[in-house]
Amino acid sequence: MDLLQAADAEYQQWDQLLNQIYTSLMQLLPTDKAQQLKQEEINWINEKENKANAIYNQQNNGSLNRLEAMNSRISSTKERCYALIQQYM
């Protein structure tokens, strides 16, 4: 398994955990708070992807950019998991 595959596997694990946390919160929160969380999550996803895409599109680093972009997604997703738990649980 190369570094990019390993990073992708790690990202998938964090993303799955985030989805579990989000789903649980959406079931537990009152409707108004759930709608607020939904909008926050949409905004967060856009920010995460914009940041990763900016890294990926940098010049002169080729395949290293792919790995750095994936690491950015991992870091952002991991931080989001902890933030949601801290804020809502």
CSV table of C-alpha atoms in Angstrom, one decimal:
chain,number,residue,atom,x,y,z
A,1,MET,CA,0.0,0.0,0.0
A,2,ASP,CA,1.5,3.3,-1.0
A,3,LEU,CA,1.2,6.5,1.0
A,4,LEU,CA,-1.7,7.9,-0.9
A,5,GLN,CA,-3.7,4.7,-0.4
A,6,ALA,CA,-2.9,4.7,3.3
A,7,ALA,CA,-3.9,8.3,3.6
A,8,ASP,CA,-7.2,7.6,1.7
A,9,ALA,CA,-7.9,4.7,4.0
A,10,GLU,CA,-7.4,6.9,7.1
A,11,TYR,CA,-9.6,9.7,5.6
A,12,GLN,CA,-12.4,7.1,5.0
A,13,GLN,CA,-12.2,6.1,8.6
A,14,TRP,CA,-12.4,9.6,9.9
A,15,ASP,CA,-15.2,10.5,7.4
A,16,GLN,CA,-17.2,7.5,8.5
A,17,LEU,CA,-16.8,8.5,12.2
A,18,LEU,CA,-17.8,12.1,11.3
A,19,ASN,CA,-20.9,10.8,9.6
A,20,GLN,CA,-21.9,8.7,12.6
A,21,ILE,CA,-21.5,11.7,14.9
A,22,TYR,CA,-23.4,13.9,12.6
A,23,THR,CA,-26.3,11.4,12.2
A,24,SER,CA,-26.5,10.9,16.0
A,25,LEU,CA,-26.6,14.7,16.6
A,26,MET,CA,-29.3,15.2,13.9
A,27,GLN,CA,-31.5,12.7,15.7
A,28,LEU,CA,-30.8,14.1,19.2
A,29,LEU,CA,-31.0,17.9,18.6
A,30,PRO,CA,-34.2,19.9,18.5
A,31,THR,CA,-35.3,20.8,14.9
A,32,ASP,CA,-33.9,24.4,15.0
A,33,LYS,CA,-30.5,23.2,16.3
A,34,ALA,CA,-30.4,20.4,13.8
A,35,GLN,CA,-31.1,22.8,10.9
A,36,GLN,CA,-28.3,25.1,12.2
A,37,LEU,CA,-25.9,22.1,12.4
A,38,LYS,CA,-26.9,21.1,8.9
A,39,GLN,CA,-26.0,24.5,7.5
A,40,GLU,CA,-22.7,24.6,9.6
A,41,GLU,CA,-21.8,21.2,8.1
A,42,ILE,CA,-22.4,22.3,4.6
A,43,ASN,CA,-20.2,25.4,5.1
A,44,TRP,CA,-17.6,23.3,6.8
A,45,ILE,CA,-17.5,20.8,3.9
A,46,ASN,CA,-17.1,23.6,1.4
A,47,GLU,CA,-14.2,25.1,3.4
A,48,LYS,CA,-12.5,21.7,3.8
A,49,GLU,CA,-12.7,21.0,0.1
A,50,ASN,CA,-11.6,24.5,-0.9
A,51,LYS,CA,-8.6,24.2,1.3
A,52,ALA,CA,-7.7,20.7,0.0
A,53,ASN,CA,-8.2,21.8,-3.6
A,54,ALA,CA,-6.0,24.9,-3.1
A,55,ILE,CA,-3.2,22.6,-1.9
A,56,TYR,CA,-3.8,20.1,-4.7
A,57,ASN,CA,-3.6,22.9,-7.4
A,58,GLN,CA,-0.3,24.3,-6.2
A,59,GLN,CA,2.3,24.3,-8.9
A,60,ASN,CA,5.5,22.2,-9.1
A,61,ASN,CA,4.8,19.5,-6.6
A,62,GLY,CA,2.9,16.9,-8.6
A,63,SER,CA,1.9,13.8,-6.7
A,64,LEU,CA,3.1,15.3,-3.5
A,65,ASN,CA,0.2,17.8,-3.8
A,66,ARG,CA,-2.3,14.9,-3.9
A,67,LEU,CA,-0.9,13.5,-0.6
A,68,GLU,CA,-0.8,16.9,1.1
A,69,ALA,CA,-4.4,17.6,0.0
A,70,MET,CA,-5.5,14.2,1.4
A,71,ASN,CA,-3.6,15.0,4.6
A,72,SER,CA,-5.5,18.3,4.8
A,73,ARG,CA,-8.8,16.5,4.4
A,74,ILE,CA,-7.8,14.0,7.2
A,75,SER,CA,-6.8,16.8,9.5
A,76,SER,CA,-9.9,18.9,8.9
A,77,THR,CA,-12.2,15.9,9.3
A,78,LYS,CA,-10.5,14.7,12.5
A,79,GLU,CA,-10.7,18.2,14.0
A,80,ARG,CA,-14.4,18.4,13.0
A,81,CYS,CA,-15.1,15.2,14.8
A,82,TYR,CA,-13.6,16.5,18.0
A,83,ALA,CA,-15.3,19.9,17.6
A,84,LEU,CA,-18.7,18.4,17.2
A,85,ILE,CA,-18.3,16.1,20.2
A,86,GLN,CA,-17.0,19.0,22.3
A,87,GLN,CA,-19.7,21.3,21.3
A,88,TYR,CA,-22.8,19.1,21.4
A,89,MET,CA,-22.0,16.0,23.5
